[in-house]
Each structure stands twice: as C-alpha cells, then as structure tokens.
Amino acid sequence: PYLDYDYSQAMLLEMPNTRSYNISGGLTGKVFASRLTYRAYVGMSFLRDQVLWYISKMGMFGAGAGDNNRLFITADVEYHPIGGLVVGAKFFAHADNSTGRYVASDARLGGDINVKYSLKRWTMYAAGELTGTRRWSMLDEATGSVVYEAFKSPTTFDLRAGVSFRASAATEIYVDGYNLLNSRIYDYAYYYRNGAGVMAGIRIDF
C-alpha cells in the first residue's frame, strides 16, 4: 500500500511508540496418552497509542493513534494419532474498546487447521487459514470527517498444500501450492491477491 506522503510521513515520525500492557490466564494439558495437546487462554491487552491505518485517498493510507482495551481469547490443539501424522488447529477472537477516531484493521476472529505427514524423507501437508472480516476507516481531507467503517473485506479461507523431499542432510526439494481456492484475499483495503499459485525450489541449509 502507499502512504499519503503529503502528511503521513511526518505524522509517523511524530507519533509516540505503541505501548502494550497485557494480562492473561488459561490452561494447557495433554490427554489420550499424551497424543492430544491443548491450550486455551483469555486475557486483556491495554494498548496505548496503537497505530491505526486509515484510507486517506483511494488506494492511499494515513496513520493515526488511539488507546484500545482489547479482550482476547485463543485456543489451539495438536493431535498425534499415529507416528509421522500431526493434526493441528487454532482459533482466536478479540473485541476492542477503542478511543481512537479510526477502527483497528486487524481481523477480529480467525484460525487455521493443518495436517502434516512425514514418512522417511518425504513430508506432505495441507493447511487452511481463516481470516475474518477486516475494516478500515476513511478520512475526508476536505472536511476532516471520518467514516468509521468505510471499507470491509470479506471473510476468506486460504487453502495451501505441499510436498517436500529431503535429498540430503542439507538439501530439501519442495513444491508448495497456495490460495488453491482462488480466493480474493485482502492484505489492505483495495489491495488483494487472488489466483492459485505454485512455488517450487530447493532449500539448502549451510
């Protein structure tokens, strides 16, 4: 994305650092002969001068700051049913109570699920990442008014899969596929990536 350099560059230099004070509690454990590991947490984050990106012009962004009290919850599990097979899942959600003029653009809920199987030198995996609706505010420079939720991106699911072969202790050959459902995935308002893709290569550890 592009910063609106008319004023945002100077604004970023003058903005105070974001400060975060966190408190959380939860539980973790193992069941089914230690094959299933689970973790769950709930907590509060007290964010001071949180950086909030907003739309200043079509396709351009500015930055503001505001205080935000965020209630969050996260849970994840990891299951080892048989040797070499790992199944995992994660979920998170949060609710904001912000004093800023602009909405926080990160997704309020999301999660992922993944399956990985390793057999000798081969590793295969499939994974999916769920991202909830994201929101951006828009500033009308002429009037100074703010549309709090001017742009909303849809909920998306990014499906990925891949396979790799360990040719030696230092060399791995891989093929990865991403966005296999050809979803329109927004990184920022008006900026999205779509189209399934494949990447192949060789990793060398030195």
Short mmCIF file of C-alpha atoms in Angstrom, two decimals:
data_model
loop_
_atom_site.label_atom_id
_atom_site.label_comp_id
_atom_site.label_asym_id
_atom_site.label_seq_id
_atom_site.Cartn_x
_atom_site.Cartn_y
_atom_site.Cartn_z
CA PRO A 1 0.00 0.00 0.00
CA TYR A 2 1.00 3.62 -0.45
CA LEU A 3 1.41 6.19 2.27
CA ASP A 4 -0.10 9.59 1.62
CA TYR A 5 3.20 11.46 1.72
CA ASP A 6 1.53 14.88 1.88
CA TYR A 7 1.42 14.48 5.64
CA SER A 8 1.60 10.87 6.78
CA GLN A 9 5.38 10.58 6.59
CA ALA A 10 5.83 13.46 9.02
CA MET A 11 2.95 12.16 11.14
CA LEU A 12 4.62 8.76 11.54
CA LEU A 13 7.86 10.39 12.72
CA GLU A 14 5.99 12.41 15.33
CA MET A 15 3.76 9.61 16.63
CA PRO A 16 4.62 8.09 20.04
CA ASN A 17 5.55 4.44 20.31
CA THR A 18 2.74 1.97 20.94
CA ARG A 19 2.76 0.60 24.47
CA SER A 20 1.05 -2.67 25.36
CA TYR A 21 0.21 -3.92 28.86
CA ASN A 22 -1.13 -7.47 28.92
CA ILE A 23 -2.72 -9.81 31.41
CA SER A 24 -3.87 -13.33 30.55
CA GLY A 25 -4.64 -16.71 32.04
CA GLY A 26 -5.51 -20.10 30.73
CA LEU A 27 -4.95 -23.80 30.81
CA THR A 28 -2.90 -26.36 28.97
CA GLY A 29 -2.64 -30.09 29.13
CA LYS A 30 -2.39 -33.44 27.41
CA VAL A 31 -4.94 -36.25 27.07
CA PHE A 32 -5.34 -39.56 25.21
CA ALA A 33 -1.98 -40.92 26.35
CA SER A 34 -0.39 -37.52 25.64
CA ARG A 35 -1.32 -37.71 21.96
CA LEU A 36 -3.51 -34.59 22.17
CA THR A 37 -2.11 -31.32 23.48
CA TYR A 38 -4.47 -28.40 24.13
CA ARG A 39 -4.05 -24.79 25.17
CA ALA A 40 -6.65 -22.07 25.84
CA TYR A 41 -6.14 -18.53 27.05
CA VAL A 42 -8.22 -15.44 27.74
CA GLY A 43 -6.87 -12.02 28.59
CA MET A 44 -6.81 -8.27 28.17
CA SER A 45 -4.40 -6.03 26.29
CA PHE A 46 -4.26 -2.36 27.22
CA LEU A 47 -2.85 -0.68 24.10
CA ARG A 48 -1.74 2.92 24.37
CA ASP A 49 -1.13 4.98 21.21
CA GLN A 50 -1.91 1.99 19.00
CA VAL A 51 -1.09 2.74 15.34
CA LEU A 52 -4.30 2.74 13.27
CA TRP A 53 -4.12 2.79 9.47
CA TYR A 54 -6.89 4.53 7.57
CA ILE A 55 -7.73 5.39 3.96
CA SER A 56 -6.86 8.98 3.06
CA LYS A 57 -7.35 8.73 -0.70
CA MET A 58 -8.39 5.87 -2.93
CA GLY A 59 -5.56 3.38 -2.57
CA MET A 60 -3.53 5.57 -0.20
CA PHE A 61 -3.20 5.40 3.57
CA GLY A 62 -2.52 7.58 6.56
CA ALA A 63 -1.82 6.64 10.16
CA GLY A 64 -3.31 7.77 13.44
CA ALA A 65 -3.07 6.61 17.04
CA GLY A 66 -5.53 5.81 19.80
CA ASP A 67 -5.93 3.90 23.03
CA ASN A 68 -7.56 0.50 22.87
CA ASN A 69 -8.59 -2.04 25.51
CA ARG A 70 -8.74 -5.44 23.82
CA LEU A 71 -10.34 -8.57 25.26
CA PHE A 72 -8.97 -11.67 23.53
CA ILE A 73 -9.33 -15.43 23.54
CA THR A 74 -7.22 -18.04 21.79
CA ALA A 75 -7.24 -21.83 21.73
CA ASP A 76 -5.24 -24.45 19.88
CA VAL A 77 -4.88 -28.21 19.77
CA GLU A 78 -2.29 -30.59 18.33
CA TYR A 79 -3.00 -34.28 17.82
CA HIS A 80 -0.56 -37.12 17.02
CA PRO A 81 -2.81 -40.09 16.12
CA ILE A 82 -0.03 -42.24 14.60
CA GLY A 83 3.66 -41.90 14.02
CA GLY A 84 4.50 -39.22 11.49
CA LEU A 85 1.00 -37.70 11.34
CA VAL A 86 0.24 -34.39 13.07
CA VAL A 87 -3.13 -32.60 13.02
CA GLY A 88 -3.43 -29.11 14.46
CA ALA A 89 -6.00 -26.35 14.75
CA LYS A 90 -6.07 -22.84 16.21
CA PHE A 91 -8.78 -20.25 16.85
CA PHE A 92 -8.60 -16.66 18.06
CA ALA A 93 -11.02 -13.80 18.58
CA HIS A 94 -10.93 -10.36 20.16
CA ALA A 95 -13.20 -7.43 20.95
CA ASP A 96 -11.97 -3.83 21.02
CA ASN A 97 -12.98 -0.85 23.15
CA SER A 98 -11.11 1.96 21.42
CA THR A 99 -10.98 5.72 21.93
CA GLY A 100 -9.36 6.35 18.54
CA ARG A 101 -11.03 8.02 15.57
CA TYR A 102 -10.20 5.05 13.36
CA VAL A 103 -11.10 1.37 13.50
CA ALA A 104 -8.37 -1.23 14.06
CA SER A 105 -7.96 -3.07 10.75
CA ASP A 106 -6.86 -6.48 12.00
CA ALA A 107 -9.40 -9.31 11.82
CA ARG A 108 -11.50 -9.80 14.94
CA LEU A 109 -11.56 -13.57 14.53
CA GLY A 110 -9.65 -16.19 12.64
CA GLY A 111 -8.00 -19.55 12.83
CA ASP A 112 -6.23 -22.27 10.95
CA ILE A 113 -6.16 -26.02 10.56
CA ASN A 114 -3.27 -28.10 9.31
CA VAL A 115 -2.35 -31.70 8.64
CA LYS A 116 1.23 -32.87 8.14
CA TYR A 117 2.53 -36.36 7.45
CA SER A 118 6.19 -37.35 7.42
CA LEU A 119 7.46 -40.66 6.07
CA LYS A 120 11.20 -41.20 5.92
CA ARG A 121 12.48 -38.41 3.65
CA TRP A 122 9.05 -37.24 2.49
CA THR A 123 6.83 -34.63 4.11
CA MET A 124 3.32 -33.75 2.91
CA TYR A 125 1.00 -31.13 4.31
CA ALA A 126 -2.33 -29.40 3.80
CA ALA A 127 -3.37 -26.27 5.68
CA GLY A 128 -6.10 -23.68 5.67
CA GLU A 129 -6.15 -20.22 7.21
CA LEU A 130 -9.44 -18.50 8.04
CA THR A 131 -9.39 -14.69 8.29
CA GLY A 132 -12.48 -12.83 9.42
CA THR A 133 -13.79 -9.53 8.11
CA ARG A 134 -11.30 -6.65 8.25
CA ARG A 135 -12.31 -2.99 8.42
CA TRP A 136 -10.70 0.34 7.53
CA SER A 137 -11.79 3.89 8.28
CA MET A 138 -11.64 6.70 5.72
CA LEU A 139 -10.72 10.34 6.35
CA ASP A 140 -12.30 13.09 4.25
CA GLU A 141 -9.43 15.57 4.00
CA ALA A 142 -11.68 18.42 2.88
CA THR A 143 -13.99 18.28 5.90
CA GLY A 144 -11.90 16.33 8.42
CA SER A 145 -14.78 13.90 8.99
CA VAL A 146 -14.17 10.17 9.39
CA VAL A 147 -16.26 7.29 8.08
CA TYR A 148 -15.51 4.74 10.80
CA GLU A 149 -16.04 1.58 8.73
CA ALA A 150 -15.68 2.75 5.15
CA PHE A 151 -14.24 -0.47 3.73
CA LYS A 152 -14.87 -4.07 4.75
CA SER A 153 -13.05 -7.05 3.34
CA PRO A 154 -14.86 -10.40 3.21
CA THR A 155 -14.06 -13.42 5.35
CA THR A 156 -11.52 -15.53 3.47
CA PHE A 157 -10.07 -19.03 3.58
CA ASP A 158 -6.57 -19.62 2.21
CA LEU A 159 -6.06 -23.29 1.34
CA ARG A 160 -2.46 -24.45 0.96
CA ALA A 161 -0.79 -27.80 0.29
CA GLY A 162 2.68 -29.02 -0.44
CA VAL A 163 5.20 -31.83 -0.52
CA SER A 164 8.93 -31.92 0.14
CA PHE A 165 11.73 -34.44 -0.18
CA ARG A 166 14.85 -34.39 1.97
CA ALA A 167 17.55 -35.24 -0.57
CA SER A 168 20.36 -34.93 1.97
CA ALA A 169 21.02 -33.57 5.44
CA ALA A 170 21.44 -30.09 3.93
CA THR A 171 19.17 -30.17 0.86
CA GLU A 172 15.39 -30.25 0.54
CA ILE A 173 13.32 -30.16 -2.65
CA TYR A 174 9.80 -28.74 -2.27
CA VAL A 175 6.60 -27.85 -4.12
CA ASP A 176 4.06 -25.58 -2.41
CA GLY A 177 0.60 -24.59 -3.61
CA TYR A 178 -1.21 -21.60 -2.11
CA ASN A 179 -4.62 -19.95 -2.39
CA LEU A 180 -5.87 -23.12 -4.04
CA LEU A 181 -9.49 -21.96 -3.79
CA ASN A 182 -8.64 -18.84 -5.82
CA SER A 183 -9.95 -16.55 -3.06
CA ARG A 184 -9.66 -12.77 -3.14
CA ILE A 185 -7.52 -12.20 -0.04
CA TYR A 186 -7.12 -8.61 1.16
CA ASP A 187 -3.87 -7.51 2.78
CA TYR A 188 -5.06 -3.89 2.89
CA ALA A 189 -8.16 -2.04 1.71
CA TYR A 190 -8.31 -2.18 -2.11
CA TYR A 191 -5.15 -4.35 -2.21
CA TYR A 192 -5.82 -8.03 -2.67
CA ARG A 193 -4.15 -11.12 -4.03
CA ASN A 194 -6.02 -13.76 -5.95
CA GLY A 195 -5.27 -16.65 -8.25
CA ALA A 196 -3.96 -20.02 -7.19
CA GLY A 197 -0.19 -20.29 -7.24
CA VAL A 198 2.58 -22.85 -7.08
CA MET A 199 6.14 -22.37 -5.89
CA ALA A 200 8.89 -24.96 -6.26
CA GLY A 201 12.51 -24.86 -5.31
CA ILE A 202 15.43 -26.23 -3.36
CA ARG A 203 16.29 -25.30 0.21
CA ILE A 204 19.93 -25.58 1.22
CA ASP A 205 20.99 -25.38 4.86
CA PHE A 206 24.51 -24.13 5.45
#
